[in-house]
Amino acid sequence: MAFDDIVRIEQLQKGPLEEGEWLANKRVFIRVDFNVPLDKKTGAITDDSRIRAALPTIRYAVEAGAKVILASHLGRPKGHDENLSLEPVGLRLAELTGWEVHLPEDCIGDAPKKVIHDLRVASAGLRGGPQICLLENLRFHQGEEKNDETFARALAELCDVYVDDAFGAMHRAHASVDALPRLVKDRGMGLLVASELAALARLVGAPARPYVAVLGGAKVSDKIAVIEALLARCTSICIGGAMANTFLAAQGLNMQRSLVEGDKLALARTLLQKADTAGVKLLLPVDVVVGTGIDVVEGQVVAVTAVPAETMALDIGPKTIAAYSAVLRGAKTVFWNGPMGLFESPAFATGTFELARAMSGIAGFTVVGGGDSAAAVNQAGGDIAAGFDHLSTGGGASLEFIEGKRMPGIEALRRGARP
Ligand code: ADP
Ligand code: MG
């Protein structure tokens, strides 16, 4: 996939001006992914990495003297919902940057227009620091998810320039991602999106071999398309997590009370067959850690052929960890999606954390995609996260990218994109 007809924020300039200077005093709409996890009881932000990830682009535009307008969705509101206001995000952003963040009550209409008109932009000798505008949750309007033209026009009225830096939303044909950029002539991608595309493109172009994929997580059904795509490119695929149970059951093993997708057994056999035909080594666990329920404090290691009655497999076992780590040691390219077990519980986190450690230590190019997987890498401790070449901020988006799907948010930025 080529992206040379997509302008980067640094190239959004006209004429013989200094880099970024053309953005001065322009109203620059930046679509960010501020869909942060919130504490269910208190509503507090439990992880602000998505806000931090967007800062370089926001800072770039602010320092170029732009009137910066940030827009995001948060959660799945049905209409206006105070509990899903972007207010806590605005407060965190102000804390992180020291700027004044203004949050008009609606994302379209006169309220944001007035705020944007009055914004004080960064300039030499500025007293009081710059001000930026954060629009209220885009999904308070149904038009966002419907990719509605009228809603997109109302957003377009707010800005002169459009920048997409919300990689995690680029696979969605929503108004702020798809219809809106097509209406704005001066548009491009932010620094985060540019780095995501550069990293993920290395997995779909001509990845250095051996190319090892590690797949886990809750369901086979979520990942069929990505498995199929990886079969065409990988040297080996290591399977763990609940997904492995379905493959093991498909081979006739009794997984007892483990999570197994009973209606996907035939599909699992087909995938094993396809791997064989393609000459791809598809590795399955040889041992697992079982427990009688997800709240047990200590698991028991057993062979996959001897899962005790009344138990479920909740992590990969030590022999499997050793086997997968050995495969990873020789890899030149690694893509990981989906935890190896129920890592939220310390009794079943070892497989996930040990593979994270193994991957972070290799010299090859290592990428993690997927919300829970990236969270697991961050929780694995030490310098493990720093040992990865790329932690994608987009779960679904990174998978669709690897599947080779056209993503609406990317297509809309291309030079020839039409409304
Ligand atoms: P990602 O968000 O990285 O794409 P998924 O959402 O597919 O990953 O899967 C993550 C979930 O899968 C985690 O909540 C984890 O607890 C669960 N999981 C992994 N292995 C098992 C297992 N053996 N049994 C039950 N749940 C599992
Ligand atoms: Mg997930």
CSV table of C-alpha atoms and ligand atoms in Angstrom, one decimal:
chain,number,residue,atom,x,y,z
A,1,MET,CA,0.0,0.0,0.0
A,2,ALA,CA,1.3,3.4,-1.0
A,3,PHE,CA,0.5,6.6,0.9
A,4,ASP,CA,2.6,9.1,-1.2
A,5,ASP,CA,-0.5,10.9,-2.3
A,6,ILE,CA,-1.5,11.7,1.3
A,7,VAL,CA,-0.1,15.0,2.6
A,8,ARG,CA,1.5,15.0,6.0
A,9,ILE,CA,0.8,17.8,8.4
A,10,GLU,CA,4.3,19.2,7.9
A,11,GLN,CA,3.6,19.5,4.2
A,12,LEU,CA,0.3,21.4,4.7
A,13,GLN,CA,1.7,24.7,3.5
A,14,LYS,CA,1.4,26.9,0.5
A,15,GLY,CA,4.1,29.0,-1.2
A,16,PRO,CA,7.6,29.7,-0.1
A,17,LEU,CA,6.8,29.8,3.6
A,18,GLU,CA,8.7,28.2,6.5
A,19,GLU,CA,7.6,24.8,7.5
A,20,GLY,CA,4.3,24.9,9.3
A,21,GLU,CA,4.0,28.7,8.9
A,22,TRP,CA,1.0,28.4,6.6
A,23,LEU,CA,-1.0,27.0,9.4
A,24,ALA,CA,-0.7,30.3,11.3
A,25,ASN,CA,-4.1,31.7,12.1
A,26,LYS,CA,-5.8,28.9,10.1
A,27,ARG,CA,-8.6,27.0,11.8
A,28,VAL,CA,-7.1,23.5,11.9
A,29,PHE,CA,-9.6,20.7,12.7
A,30,ILE,CA,-7.7,17.7,14.1
A,31,ARG,CA,-9.6,14.4,14.4
A,32,VAL,CA,-8.1,12.7,17.4
A,33,ASP,CA,-8.8,9.4,19.1
A,34,PHE,CA,-9.7,10.5,22.7
A,35,ASN,CA,-11.9,7.4,23.2
A,36,VAL,CA,-10.2,6.7,26.5
A,37,PRO,CA,-11.2,4.1,29.1
A,38,LEU,CA,-13.3,5.5,32.0
A,39,ASP,CA,-13.7,4.1,35.5
A,40,LYS,CA,-17.3,2.7,35.6
A,41,LYS,CA,-18.0,4.1,39.0
A,42,THR,CA,-16.2,7.5,39.1
A,43,GLY,CA,-16.0,8.3,35.4
A,44,ALA,CA,-12.3,9.1,35.9
A,45,ILE,CA,-9.9,8.4,33.0
A,46,THR,CA,-8.1,5.1,33.8
A,47,ASP,CA,-5.5,5.3,30.9
A,48,ASP,CA,-4.6,8.6,29.1
A,49,SER,CA,-2.2,7.1,26.6
A,50,ARG,CA,-4.5,8.0,23.7
A,51,ILE,CA,-4.4,11.6,24.8
A,52,ARG,CA,-0.6,11.5,25.1
A,53,ALA,CA,-0.2,9.8,21.7
A,54,ALA,CA,-2.0,12.8,20.0
A,55,LEU,CA,0.1,15.5,21.7
A,56,PRO,CA,2.9,15.7,19.1
A,57,THR,CA,0.5,16.6,16.3
A,58,ILE,CA,-1.6,19.0,18.5
A,59,ARG,CA,1.6,20.7,19.7
A,60,TYR,CA,2.9,21.0,16.1
A,61,ALA,CA,-0.3,22.8,15.1
A,62,VAL,CA,-0.4,25.0,18.2
A,63,GLU,CA,3.3,26.0,17.7
A,64,ALA,CA,2.6,26.8,14.1
A,65,GLY,CA,0.1,29.4,15.4
A,66,ALA,CA,-3.0,27.6,14.3
A,67,LYS,CA,-6.5,27.9,15.8
A,68,VAL,CA,-6.7,24.3,16.9
A,69,ILE,CA,-10.0,22.5,17.0
A,70,LEU,CA,-9.9,18.9,18.4
A,71,ALA,CA,-12.7,16.4,17.8
A,72,SER,CA,-13.3,12.9,19.0
A,73,HIS,CA,-15.9,10.4,19.9
A,74,LEU,CA,-16.1,8.8,23.4
A,75,GLY,CA,-17.9,5.5,24.1
A,76,ARG,CA,-21.3,4.7,22.6
A,77,PRO,CA,-23.7,7.4,23.7
A,78,LYS,CA,-27.3,7.3,22.5
A,79,GLY,CA,-27.8,11.0,22.0
A,80,HIS,CA,-26.5,13.6,24.4
A,81,ASP,CA,-25.2,11.9,27.5
A,82,GLU,CA,-23.4,13.8,30.3
A,83,ASN,CA,-21.6,10.7,31.4
A,84,LEU,CA,-19.8,10.6,28.1
A,85,SER,CA,-18.9,14.3,27.9
A,86,LEU,CA,-15.3,15.1,26.8
A,87,GLU,CA,-14.9,17.4,29.8
A,88,PRO,CA,-12.6,15.0,31.8
A,89,VAL,CA,-10.5,14.7,28.6
A,90,GLY,CA,-10.3,18.4,28.3
A,91,LEU,CA,-9.1,18.7,31.9
A,92,ARG,CA,-6.4,16.1,31.4
A,93,LEU,CA,-5.3,17.8,28.2
A,94,ALA,CA,-5.0,21.1,30.0
A,95,GLU,CA,-3.0,19.4,32.8
A,96,LEU,CA,-0.7,17.8,30.3
A,97,THR,CA,0.0,20.9,28.2
A,98,GLY,CA,-0.7,23.9,30.4
A,99,TRP,CA,-2.9,25.4,27.6
A,100,GLU,CA,-6.4,26.7,28.1
A,101,VAL,CA,-8.9,24.1,26.7
A,102,HIS,CA,-12.3,25.4,25.8
A,103,LEU,CA,-15.2,22.9,25.4
A,104,PRO,CA,-18.3,24.4,23.8
A,105,GLU,CA,-21.5,22.5,24.7
A,106,ASP,CA,-22.1,21.2,21.2
A,107,CYS,CA,-19.7,20.2,18.4
A,108,ILE,CA,-21.5,22.1,15.6
A,109,GLY,CA,-23.3,25.4,15.3
A,110,ASP,CA,-22.8,28.8,16.9
A,111,ALA,CA,-21.3,27.8,20.2
A,112,PRO,CA,-18.1,26.2,18.7
A,113,LYS,CA,-18.0,29.0,16.0
A,114,LYS,CA,-17.8,31.7,18.7
A,115,VAL,CA,-15.2,29.8,20.7
A,116,ILE,CA,-13.0,29.2,17.6
A,117,HIS,CA,-13.4,32.8,16.4
A,118,ASP,CA,-12.1,34.1,19.8
A,119,LEU,CA,-9.2,31.6,20.2
A,120,ARG,CA,-5.9,33.2,21.2
A,121,VAL,CA,-3.2,31.5,19.1
A,122,ALA,CA,0.4,31.0,20.0
A,123,SER,CA,2.7,33.8,18.9
A,124,ALA,CA,5.9,35.4,20.1
A,125,GLY,CA,5.5,37.3,23.4
A,126,LEU,CA,2.1,35.8,24.0
A,127,ARG,CA,0.9,36.3,27.5
A,128,GLY,CA,-1.5,33.8,29.1
A,129,GLY,CA,-0.5,30.9,26.8
A,130,PRO,CA,-2.4,29.5,23.8
A,131,GLN,CA,-6.1,28.5,23.8
A,132,ILE,CA,-7.5,25.5,22.0
A,133,CYS,CA,-11.0,24.3,21.3
A,134,LEU,CA,-12.1,20.7,22.1
A,135,LEU,CA,-15.4,19.9,20.6
A,136,GLU,CA,-18.0,17.9,22.5
A,137,ASN,CA,-18.4,14.1,21.8
A,138,LEU,CA,-19.1,13.8,18.1
A,139,ARG,CA,-21.4,10.8,18.7
A,140,PHE,CA,-23.9,13.0,20.6
A,141,HIS,CA,-25.1,13.5,17.0
A,142,GLN,CA,-26.4,10.5,15.1
A,143,GLY,CA,-25.0,12.0,11.9
A,144,GLU,CA,-21.4,11.0,13.0
A,145,GLU,CA,-21.9,7.2,12.8
A,146,LYS,CA,-24.3,7.6,9.8
A,147,ASN,CA,-21.5,9.4,7.8
A,148,ASP,CA,-24.2,12.1,7.3
A,149,GLU,CA,-23.4,14.7,4.7
A,150,THR,CA,-25.3,17.5,6.5
A,151,PHE,CA,-23.5,16.8,9.8
A,152,ALA,CA,-20.1,16.7,7.9
A,153,ARG,CA,-20.9,20.1,6.3
A,154,ALA,CA,-21.7,21.6,9.7
A,155,LEU,CA,-18.2,20.4,10.9
A,156,ALA,CA,-16.6,21.7,7.7
A,157,GLU,CA,-18.0,25.2,8.5
A,158,LEU,CA,-15.7,25.3,11.5
A,159,CYS,CA,-12.4,24.8,9.8
A,160,ASP,CA,-10.0,25.7,6.9
A,161,VAL,CA,-7.7,22.7,7.3
A,162,TYR,CA,-8.5,19.1,8.2
A,163,VAL,CA,-5.9,16.7,9.9
A,164,ASP,CA,-6.6,13.1,10.7
A,165,ASP,CA,-4.6,11.8,13.6
A,166,ALA,CA,-7.1,9.3,14.9
A,167,PHE,CA,-5.7,6.0,13.6
A,168,GLY,CA,-8.0,3.9,15.8
A,169,ALA,CA,-11.0,5.4,14.0
A,170,MET,CA,-9.8,5.3,10.4
A,171,HIS,CA,-11.5,2.0,9.6
A,172,ARG,CA,-14.9,3.6,10.3
A,173,ALA,CA,-16.9,5.3,7.6
A,174,HIS,CA,-18.1,8.0,10.0
A,175,ALA,CA,-18.7,11.6,9.2
A,176,SER,CA,-15.6,13.1,10.9
A,177,VAL,CA,-13.4,10.4,9.3
A,178,ASP,CA,-14.9,10.0,5.9
A,179,ALA,CA,-17.4,12.6,4.7
A,180,LEU,CA,-15.7,15.6,6.4
A,181,PRO,CA,-12.2,15.4,5.0
A,182,ARG,CA,-13.7,15.0,1.5
A,183,LEU,CA,-15.3,18.4,1.9
A,184,VAL,CA,-12.0,20.1,3.0
A,185,LYS,CA,-9.5,20.8,0.2
A,186,ASP,CA,-6.5,21.3,2.5
A,187,ARG,CA,-6.3,18.0,4.4
A,188,GLY,CA,-3.7,15.6,5.6
A,189,MET,CA,-2.5,13.1,8.2
A,190,GLY,CA,-1.1,13.9,11.6
A,191,LEU,CA,2.2,12.6,13.0
A,192,LEU,CA,0.6,9.6,14.9
A,193,VAL,CA,-1.2,8.3,11.8
A,194,ALA,CA,2.0,8.8,9.7
A,195,SER,CA,4.0,6.6,12.2
A,196,GLU,CA,1.2,4.0,12.3
A,197,LEU,CA,1.1,3.7,8.6
A,198,ALA,CA,4.9,3.5,8.3
A,199,ALA,CA,5.1,0.7,10.9
A,200,LEU,CA,2.1,-1.3,9.7
A,201,ALA,CA,3.1,-1.0,6.0
A,202,ARG,CA,6.3,-3.0,6.9
A,203,LEU,CA,4.0,-5.9,7.8
A,204,VAL,CA,2.1,-6.0,4.5
A,205,GLY,CA,4.8,-4.9,2.0
A,206,ALA,CA,7.7,-7.4,1.9
A,207,PRO,CA,8.2,-8.2,5.6
A,208,ALA,CA,11.6,-9.7,6.4
A,209,ARG,CA,11.4,-13.4,7.1
A,210,PRO,CA,11.1,-15.4,9.2
A,211,TYR,CA,7.8,-13.5,9.9
A,212,VAL,CA,6.1,-14.8,13.0
A,213,ALA,CA,2.5,-13.9,14.0
A,214,VAL,CA,1.3,-14.5,17.5
A,215,LEU,CA,-2.5,-14.6,17.8
A,216,GLY,CA,-4.7,-15.0,20.9
A,217,GLY,CA,-7.6,-13.3,22.5
A,218,ALA,CA,-11.1,-14.2,23.1
A,219,LYS,CA,-12.6,-15.5,19.8
A,220,VAL,CA,-11.5,-17.1,16.6
A,221,SER,CA,-14.5,-15.5,14.9
A,222,ASP,CA,-13.0,-12.0,15.5
A,223,LYS,CA,-9.8,-12.9,13.8
A,224,ILE,CA,-10.6,-15.1,10.8
A,225,ALA,CA,-9.9,-12.5,8.2
A,226,VAL,CA,-6.6,-11.6,9.8
A,227,ILE,CA,-5.5,-15.3,10.1
A,228,GLU,CA,-6.3,-15.8,6.4
A,229,ALA,CA,-4.3,-12.7,5.5
A,230,LEU,CA,-1.4,-13.8,7.6
A,231,LEU,CA,-1.4,-17.3,6.1
A,232,ALA,CA,-0.3,-15.7,2.9
A,233,ARG,CA,2.7,-13.9,4.4
A,234,CYS,CA,3.9,-15.6,7.6
A,235,THR,CA,6.5,-18.3,8.2
A,236,SER,CA,4.8,-19.4,11.5
A,237,ILE,CA,1.7,-18.5,13.5
A,238,CYS,CA,1.6,-19.2,17.2
A,239,ILE,CA,-1.9,-19.5,18.6
A,240,GLY,CA,-2.9,-19.0,22.2
A,241,GLY,CA,-5.7,-17.6,24.3
A,242,ALA,CA,-9.2,-18.8,24.1
A,243,MET,CA,-8.8,-19.0,20.4
A,244,ALA,CA,-6.5,-21.9,20.8
A,245,ASN,CA,-9.2,-23.9,22.6
A,246,THR,CA,-11.3,-23.9,19.5
A,247,PHE,CA,-8.4,-25.2,17.4
A,248,LEU,CA,-7.6,-27.9,20.0
A,249,ALA,CA,-11.3,-29.0,20.3
A,250,ALA,CA,-11.3,-29.1,16.4
A,251,GLN,CA,-8.6,-31.7,16.7
A,252,GLY,CA,-10.8,-33.8,18.9
A,253,LEU,CA,-9.4,-32.8,22.3
A,254,ASN,CA,-11.8,-32.5,25.2
A,255,MET,CA,-11.4,-28.9,26.5
A,256,GLN,CA,-13.9,-29.5,29.2
A,257,ARG,CA,-15.4,-26.1,30.4
A,258,SER,CA,-12.9,-24.0,28.4
A,259,LEU,CA,-14.3,-21.2,26.1
A,260,VAL,CA,-14.7,-23.0,22.8
A,261,GLU,CA,-16.6,-21.7,19.8
A,262,GLY,CA,-18.6,-24.8,19.0
A,263,ASP,CA,-19.8,-23.5,15.7
A,264,LYS,CA,-16.3,-22.7,14.5
A,265,LEU,CA,-14.7,-26.2,14.7
A,266,ALA,CA,-15.1,-26.9,11.0
A,267,LEU,CA,-13.6,-23.5,10.2
A,268,ALA,CA,-10.7,-24.1,12.5
A,269,ARG,CA,-10.0,-27.4,10.7
A,270,THR,CA,-10.1,-25.6,7.4
A,271,LEU,CA,-7.6,-23.0,8.6
A,272,LEU,CA,-5.3,-25.8,9.8
A,273,GLN,CA,-5.6,-27.4,6.4
A,274,LYS,CA,-4.9,-24.1,4.6
A,275,ALA,CA,-1.8,-23.5,6.8
A,276,ASP,CA,-0.5,-26.9,5.8
A,277,THR,CA,-1.1,-26.2,2.1
A,278,ALA,CA,0.6,-22.8,2.4
A,279,GLY,CA,3.6,-24.3,4.2
A,280,VAL,CA,2.9,-22.1,7.2
A,281,LYS,CA,3.7,-23.7,10.6
A,282,LEU,CA,0.6,-23.2,12.8
A,283,LEU,CA,1.6,-23.9,16.4
A,284,LEU,CA,-0.9,-24.8,19.0
A,285,PRO,CA,-0.4,-25.1,22.8
A,286,VAL,CA,0.9,-28.4,24.2
A,287,ASP,CA,0.1,-27.5,27.8
A,288,VAL,CA,-2.2,-25.0,29.4
A,289,VAL,CA,-2.9,-23.5,32.8
A,290,VAL,CA,-6.4,-24.5,34.0
A,291,GLY,CA,-8.7,-23.3,36.7
A,292,THR,CA,-12.2,-24.0,37.9
A,293,GLY,CA,-13.3,-20.4,37.3
A,294,ILE,CA,-12.0,-17.0,36.3
A,295,ASP,CA,-11.6,-15.9,39.9
A,296,VAL,CA,-9.3,-18.7,41.2
A,297,VAL,CA,-6.0,-17.5,42.6
A,298,GLU,CA,-3.9,-20.3,41.4
A,299,GLY,CA,-4.0,-22.4,38.2
A,300,GLN,CA,-2.8,-25.9,37.5
A,301,VAL,CA,-0.5,-26.8,34.6
A,302,VAL,CA,-1.7,-29.7,32.5
A,303,ALA,CA,-1.1,-31.2,29.0
A,304,VAL,CA,-3.7,-30.2,26.5
A,305,THR,CA,-4.7,-33.9,26.2
A,306,ALA,CA,-5.5,-34.1,29.9
A,307,VAL,CA,-7.7,-31.1,30.8
A,308,PRO,CA,-9.5,-32.1,34.0
A,309,ALA,CA,-13.2,-32.2,34.2
A,310,GLU,CA,-14.9,-29.1,35.5
A,311,THR,CA,-11.9,-26.9,34.6
A,312,MET,CA,-11.1,-24.4,31.8
A,313,ALA,CA,-7.9,-23.5,30.0
A,314,LEU,CA,-7.1,-19.9,30.9
A,315,ASP,CA,-3.4,-19.5,29.9
A,316,ILE,CA,-0.7,-21.3,27.9
A,317,GLY,CA,1.6,-23.5,29.9
A,318,PRO,CA,5.5,-23.4,30.4
A,319,LYS,CA,6.3,-25.9,27.6
A,320,THR,CA,4.2,-23.8,25.2
A,321,ILE,CA,5.8,-20.6,26.3
A,322,ALA,CA,9.3,-22.2,25.7
A,323,ALA,CA,8.3,-23.4,22.3
A,324,TYR,CA,6.8,-20.1,21.1
A,325,SER,CA,9.7,-18.2,22.6
A,326,ALA,CA,12.1,-20.3,20.6
A,327,VAL,CA,10.2,-19.6,17.4
A,328,LEU,CA,10.2,-15.9,18.2
A,329,ARG,CA,14.0,-15.8,18.9
A,330,GLY,CA,14.8,-16.3,15.2
A,331,ALA,CA,12.1,-14.0,13.8
A,332,LYS,CA,12.9,-10.9,11.7
A,333,THR,CA,9.4,-9.7,11.8
A,334,VAL,CA,6.7,-10.2,14.5
A,335,PHE,CA,3.1,-9.2,14.7
A,336,TRP,CA,1.2,-9.9,17.9
A,337,ASN,CA,-2.5,-9.6,18.4
A,338,GLY,CA,-4.5,-11.1,21.3
A,339,PRO,CA,-3.4,-12.1,24.8
A,340,MET,CA,-2.3,-15.7,25.5
A,341,GLY,CA,-4.6,-16.0,28.4
A,342,LEU,CA,-6.9,-14.3,30.9
A,343,PHE,CA,-4.1,-11.9,31.7
A,344,GLU,CA,-6.4,-9.6,33.8
A,345,SER,CA,-6.0,-12.2,36.5
A,346,PRO,CA,-2.4,-12.7,37.9
A,347,ALA,CA,-2.9,-16.5,38.0
A,348,PHE,CA,-3.3,-16.5,34.2
A,349,ALA,CA,-1.0,-13.7,33.0
A,350,THR,CA,2.3,-15.5,32.8
A,351,GLY,CA,1.9,-16.7,29.2
A,352,THR,CA,1.1,-13.2,27.9
A,353,PHE,CA,3.8,-11.4,29.9
A,354,GLU,CA,6.5,-14.0,29.1
A,355,LEU,CA,5.8,-13.8,25.4
A,356,ALA,CA,5.8,-10.0,25.6
A,357,ARG,CA,9.2,-10.3,27.3
A,358,ALA,CA,10.5,-12.7,24.6
A,359,MET,CA,9.3,-10.4,21.8
A,360,SER,CA,10.7,-7.3,23.3
A,361,GLY,CA,14.2,-8.9,23.5
A,362,ILE,CA,14.5,-9.9,19.8
A,363,ALA,CA,16.4,-7.9,17.2
A,364,GLY,CA,13.6,-8.2,14.5
A,365,PHE,CA,10.9,-5.7,13.8
A,366,THR,CA,8.1,-6.2,16.4
A,367,VAL,CA,4.6,-4.8,16.3
A,368,VAL,CA,1.6,-5.2,18.7
A,369,GLY,CA,-1.9,-4.3,17.6
A,370,GLY,CA,-5.1,-4.7,19.6
A,371,GLY,CA,-6.4,-2.8,22.6
A,372,ASP,CA,-6.0,-5.6,25.2
A,373,SER,CA,-2.7,-6.8,23.8
A,374,ALA,CA,-1.2,-3.3,23.9
A,375,ALA,CA,-2.5,-2.9,27.5
A,376,ALA,CA,-0.9,-6.2,28.4
A,377,VAL,CA,2.5,-5.1,27.0
A,378,ASN,CA,2.3,-2.0,29.1
A,379,GLN,CA,1.4,-4.0,32.2
A,380,ALA,CA,4.2,-6.5,31.6
A,381,GLY,CA,6.5,-4.2,33.5
A,382,GLY,CA,10.2,-3.3,33.2
A,383,ASP,CA,11.4,-2.0,29.9
A,384,ILE,CA,9.2,-4.5,28.0
A,385,ALA,CA,7.0,-2.0,26.2
A,386,ALA,CA,10.1,0.0,25.1
A,387,GLY,CA,11.6,-3.1,23.5
A,388,PHE,CA,8.8,-3.1,20.8
A,389,ASP,CA,9.2,-1.2,17.6
A,390,HIS,CA,5.6,-0.2,17.4
A,391,LEU,CA,2.6,-0.4,19.7
A,392,SER,CA,-0.4,0.4,17.6
A,393,THR,CA,-3.0,2.7,19.1
A,394,GLY,CA,-5.7,1.1,16.9
A,395,GLY,CA,-7.1,-2.3,17.7
A,396,GLY,CA,-9.7,-2.9,14.9
A,397,ALA,CA,-7.9,-0.5,12.6
A,398,SER,CA,-4.6,-2.3,12.8
A,399,LEU,CA,-6.2,-5.7,12.1
A,400,GLU,CA,-8.1,-4.3,9.1
A,401,PHE,CA,-4.9,-2.7,7.8
A,402,ILE,CA,-3.1,-6.1,8.0
A,403,GLU,CA,-6.0,-7.7,6.3
A,404,GLY,CA,-5.3,-5.3,3.4
A,405,LYS,CA,-8.7,-3.7,3.6
A,406,ARG,CA,-9.2,-0.2,2.3
A,407,MET,CA,-9.8,2.1,5.2
A,408,PRO,CA,-12.3,5.0,4.7
A,409,GLY,CA,-10.2,7.4,6.7
A,410,ILE,CA,-7.1,6.7,4.6
A,411,GLU,CA,-9.0,6.8,1.3
A,412,ALA,CA,-10.6,10.2,2.2
A,413,LEU,CA,-7.2,11.8,2.6
A,414,ARG,CA,-5.9,10.8,-0.8
A,415,ARG,CA,-5.4,13.6,-3.3
A,416,GLY,CA,-8.1,12.5,-5.7
A,417,ALA,CA,-10.8,11.8,-3.0
A,418,ARG,CA,-14.1,13.2,-4.0
A,419,PRO,CA,-17.0,14.1,-1.8
B,1,ADP,P1,-7.2,-7.5,21.6
B,1,ADP,O1,-8.1,-6.4,22.3
B,1,ADP,O2,-5.8,-7.3,21.9
B,1,ADP,O3,-7.6,-7.6,20.1
B,1,ADP,P2,-9.1,-9.6,22.3
B,1,ADP,O4,-10.1,-8.5,22.6
B,1,ADP,O5,-9.3,-10.4,21.1
B,1,ADP,O6,-7.6,-8.9,22.2
B,1,ADP,O7,-9.0,-10.6,23.5
B,1,ADP,C1,-8.7,-10.2,24.8
B,1,ADP,C2,-9.5,-10.9,25.9
B,1,ADP,O8,-9.3,-12.3,25.7
B,1,ADP,C3,-8.9,-10.6,27.2
B,1,ADP,O9,-10.0,-10.0,28.0
B,1,ADP,C4,-8.5,-12.0,27.8
B,1,ADP,O10,-8.9,-12.2,29.2
B,1,ADP,C5,-9.4,-12.9,26.9
B,1,ADP,N1,-8.8,-14.3,26.9
B,1,ADP,C6,-7.6,-14.7,26.5
B,1,ADP,N2,-7.4,-16.0,26.6
B,1,ADP,C7,-8.5,-16.5,27.3
B,1,ADP,C8,-8.9,-17.8,27.7
B,1,ADP,N3,-8.1,-18.8,27.6
B,1,ADP,N4,-10.1,-17.9,28.3
B,1,ADP,C9,-10.9,-16.8,28.4
B,1,ADP,N5,-10.6,-15.6,28.0
B,1,ADP,C10,-9.4,-15.4,27.4
B,2,MG,MG,-10.1,-6.4,22.9
